[in-house]
Amino acid sequence: MNAMLQPAATLFPMRVADLDEVMAVERSAYSFPWTRGNFIDSLVAGCTAEVLRDDDGELLGYYVAMAGVGEMHLLNLTVAPSHQRHGLGRLMLGAVIERARGGGAATLWLEVRTSNRAAQ
């Protein structure tokens, strides 16, 4: 990963107020995007959900993860298409791993479509 390509970015807790932007990215990134209801359900259920923003406040990506007994399930990790291939997915995955470890998880699960070579 080339640190020169990676913009300054900070993770913030995802809020309902973020969902218009999240949905715009979700729809642009996937043929079968999550619904707004999926995100709301995840927030209500207490999932770990964060948005990644640059210094200007632009949404670069987000993730949603659900803790279980001794494990964490990464449900959604998305980088805005215009910001892909700059190490932001890796940055967010590192944050998820730290959250999982901090919560005592021994395993982190992620299901990836066979067609998603970049995620694999």
mmCIF file of C-alpha atoms in Angstrom:
data_model
loop_
_atom_site.group_PDB
_atom_site.id
_atom_site.type_symbol
_atom_site.label_atom_id
_atom_site.label_comp_id
_atom_site.label_asym_id
_atom_site.label_seq_id
_atom_site.Cartn_x
_atom_site.Cartn_y
_atom_site.Cartn_z
ATOM 1 C CA MET A 1 0.000 0.000 0.000
ATOM 2 C CA ASN A 2 1.334 3.386 -0.939
ATOM 3 C CA ALA A 3 0.710 5.811 1.919
ATOM 4 C CA MET A 4 0.940 8.698 -0.552
ATOM 5 C CA LEU A 5 -2.267 7.493 -2.220
ATOM 6 C CA GLN A 6 -4.236 7.277 0.996
ATOM 7 C CA PRO A 7 -6.040 10.499 1.908
ATOM 8 C CA ALA A 8 -6.278 11.640 5.513
ATOM 9 C CA ALA A 9 -9.303 9.788 6.850
ATOM 10 C CA THR A 10 -11.073 9.325 10.171
ATOM 11 C CA LEU A 11 -13.665 6.796 11.332
ATOM 12 C CA PHE A 12 -16.803 8.046 13.085
ATOM 13 C CA PRO A 13 -19.763 6.108 14.494
ATOM 14 C CA MET A 14 -22.420 5.662 11.817
ATOM 15 C CA ARG A 15 -25.628 7.560 12.581
ATOM 16 C CA VAL A 16 -29.041 7.580 10.943
ATOM 17 C CA ALA A 17 -28.134 11.072 9.688
ATOM 18 C CA ASP A 18 -25.338 9.470 7.605
ATOM 19 C CA LEU A 19 -27.643 7.079 5.770
ATOM 20 C CA ASP A 20 -28.483 9.259 2.758
ATOM 21 C CA GLU A 21 -24.781 9.415 1.908
ATOM 22 C CA VAL A 22 -24.226 5.769 2.826
ATOM 23 C CA MET A 23 -27.101 4.707 0.559
ATOM 24 C CA ALA A 24 -25.707 6.751 -2.351
ATOM 25 C CA VAL A 25 -22.357 4.957 -2.019
ATOM 26 C CA GLU A 26 -24.024 1.579 -1.467
ATOM 27 C CA ARG A 27 -26.078 1.939 -4.665
ATOM 28 C CA SER A 28 -23.052 3.066 -6.663
ATOM 29 C CA ALA A 29 -20.886 0.201 -5.412
ATOM 30 C CA TYR A 30 -23.187 -2.828 -5.720
ATOM 31 C CA SER A 31 -25.620 -4.437 -8.104
ATOM 32 C CA PHE A 32 -27.502 -5.779 -5.084
ATOM 33 C CA PRO A 33 -27.100 -3.083 -2.414
ATOM 34 C CA TRP A 34 -28.263 -3.213 1.158
ATOM 35 C CA THR A 35 -31.471 -1.345 1.817
ATOM 36 C CA ARG A 36 -31.808 1.613 4.149
ATOM 37 C CA GLY A 37 -33.750 -0.768 6.398
ATOM 38 C CA ASN A 38 -30.751 -3.122 6.571
ATOM 39 C CA PHE A 39 -28.605 -0.280 7.883
ATOM 40 C CA ILE A 40 -31.259 0.943 10.322
ATOM 41 C CA ASP A 41 -31.809 -2.597 11.620
ATOM 42 C CA SER A 42 -28.049 -2.972 12.150
ATOM 43 C CA LEU A 43 -27.842 0.307 14.058
ATOM 44 C CA VAL A 44 -30.869 -0.557 16.218
ATOM 45 C CA ALA A 45 -29.389 -4.002 16.923
ATOM 46 C CA GLY A 46 -26.215 -2.378 18.274
ATOM 47 C CA CYS A 47 -23.865 -3.505 15.529
ATOM 48 C CA THR A 48 -20.529 -1.774 15.291
ATOM 49 C CA ALA A 49 -20.937 0.610 12.368
ATOM 50 C CA GLU A 50 -18.592 3.388 11.331
ATOM 51 C CA VAL A 51 -18.207 5.791 8.432
ATOM 52 C CA LEU A 52 -14.853 6.854 7.046
ATOM 53 C CA ARG A 53 -14.582 10.532 6.142
ATOM 54 C CA ASP A 54 -11.789 12.665 4.763
ATOM 55 C CA ASP A 55 -10.749 15.970 6.285
ATOM 56 C CA ASP A 56 -13.393 17.777 4.201
ATOM 57 C CA GLY A 57 -16.149 15.490 5.527
ATOM 58 C CA GLU A 58 -16.573 13.506 2.311
ATOM 59 C CA LEU A 59 -17.787 9.940 2.868
ATOM 60 C CA LEU A 60 -15.058 7.577 1.675
ATOM 61 C CA GLY A 61 -16.490 4.316 2.998
ATOM 62 C CA TYR A 62 -18.130 2.499 5.873
ATOM 63 C CA TYR A 63 -18.461 -0.829 7.601
ATOM 64 C CA VAL A 64 -20.981 -2.727 9.709
ATOM 65 C CA ALA A 65 -19.959 -5.609 11.974
ATOM 66 C CA MET A 66 -21.894 -7.750 14.430
ATOM 67 C CA ALA A 67 -20.293 -9.165 17.566
ATOM 68 C CA GLY A 68 -21.100 -12.689 18.685
ATOM 69 C CA VAL A 69 -19.772 -14.944 21.402
ATOM 70 C CA GLY A 70 -16.029 -15.095 20.767
ATOM 71 C CA GLU A 71 -16.394 -13.874 17.194
ATOM 72 C CA MET A 72 -17.336 -10.960 15.005
ATOM 73 C CA HIS A 73 -19.111 -11.008 11.641
ATOM 74 C CA LEU A 74 -18.195 -8.321 9.139
ATOM 75 C CA LEU A 75 -21.517 -7.717 7.423
ATOM 76 C CA ASN A 76 -20.637 -4.877 5.073
ATOM 77 C CA LEU A 77 -17.412 -3.074 4.229
ATOM 78 C CA THR A 78 -17.636 -0.639 1.341
ATOM 79 C CA VAL A 79 -15.307 1.935 -0.170
ATOM 80 C CA ALA A 80 -16.851 4.554 -2.446
ATOM 81 C CA PRO A 81 -16.008 3.522 -6.032
ATOM 82 C CA SER A 82 -14.173 6.800 -6.692
ATOM 83 C CA HIS A 83 -11.852 6.085 -3.741
ATOM 84 C CA GLN A 84 -11.135 2.384 -4.291
ATOM 85 C CA ARG A 85 -7.612 1.049 -4.711
ATOM 86 C CA HIS A 86 -6.089 3.514 -2.237
ATOM 87 C CA GLY A 87 -5.884 1.262 0.836
ATOM 88 C CA LEU A 88 -9.088 2.479 2.487
ATOM 89 C CA GLY A 89 -10.642 -0.988 2.620
ATOM 90 C CA ARG A 90 -7.512 -2.274 4.312
ATOM 91 C CA LEU A 91 -7.615 0.649 6.743
ATOM 92 C CA MET A 92 -11.227 -0.122 7.706
ATOM 93 C CA LEU A 93 -10.538 -3.864 7.917
ATOM 94 C CA GLY A 94 -7.723 -3.084 10.357
ATOM 95 C CA ALA A 95 -10.169 -1.084 12.477
ATOM 96 C CA VAL A 96 -12.636 -3.993 12.457
ATOM 97 C CA ILE A 97 -9.882 -6.400 13.493
ATOM 98 C CA GLU A 98 -8.930 -4.123 16.390
ATOM 99 C CA ARG A 99 -12.582 -3.849 17.452
ATOM 100 C CA ALA A 100 -12.936 -7.639 17.309
ATOM 101 C CA ARG A 101 -9.787 -8.203 19.356
ATOM 102 C CA GLY A 102 -10.834 -5.526 21.848
ATOM 103 C CA GLY A 103 -14.161 -7.285 22.298
ATOM 104 C CA GLY A 104 -12.492 -10.646 22.921
ATOM 105 C CA ALA A 105 -13.294 -12.181 19.540
ATOM 106 C CA ALA A 106 -11.027 -15.014 18.439
ATOM 107 C CA THR A 107 -12.527 -15.153 14.947
ATOM 108 C CA LEU A 108 -13.615 -12.587 12.384
ATOM 109 C CA TRP A 109 -15.953 -13.815 9.642
ATOM 110 C CA LEU A 110 -16.500 -12.235 6.241
ATOM 111 C CA GLU A 111 -18.535 -13.712 3.425
ATOM 112 C CA VAL A 112 -17.464 -12.516 -0.030
ATOM 113 C CA ARG A 113 -19.201 -13.158 -3.342
ATOM 114 C CA THR A 114 -17.142 -15.356 -5.646
ATOM 115 C CA SER A 115 -17.374 -12.587 -8.252
ATOM 116 C CA ASN A 116 -15.737 -10.047 -5.898
ATOM 117 C CA ARG A 117 -12.081 -10.720 -6.709
ATOM 118 C CA ALA A 118 -10.868 -7.441 -5.204
ATOM 119 C CA ALA A 119 -12.335 -8.312 -1.788
ATOM 120 C CA GLN A 120 -10.917 -11.805 -1.900
#
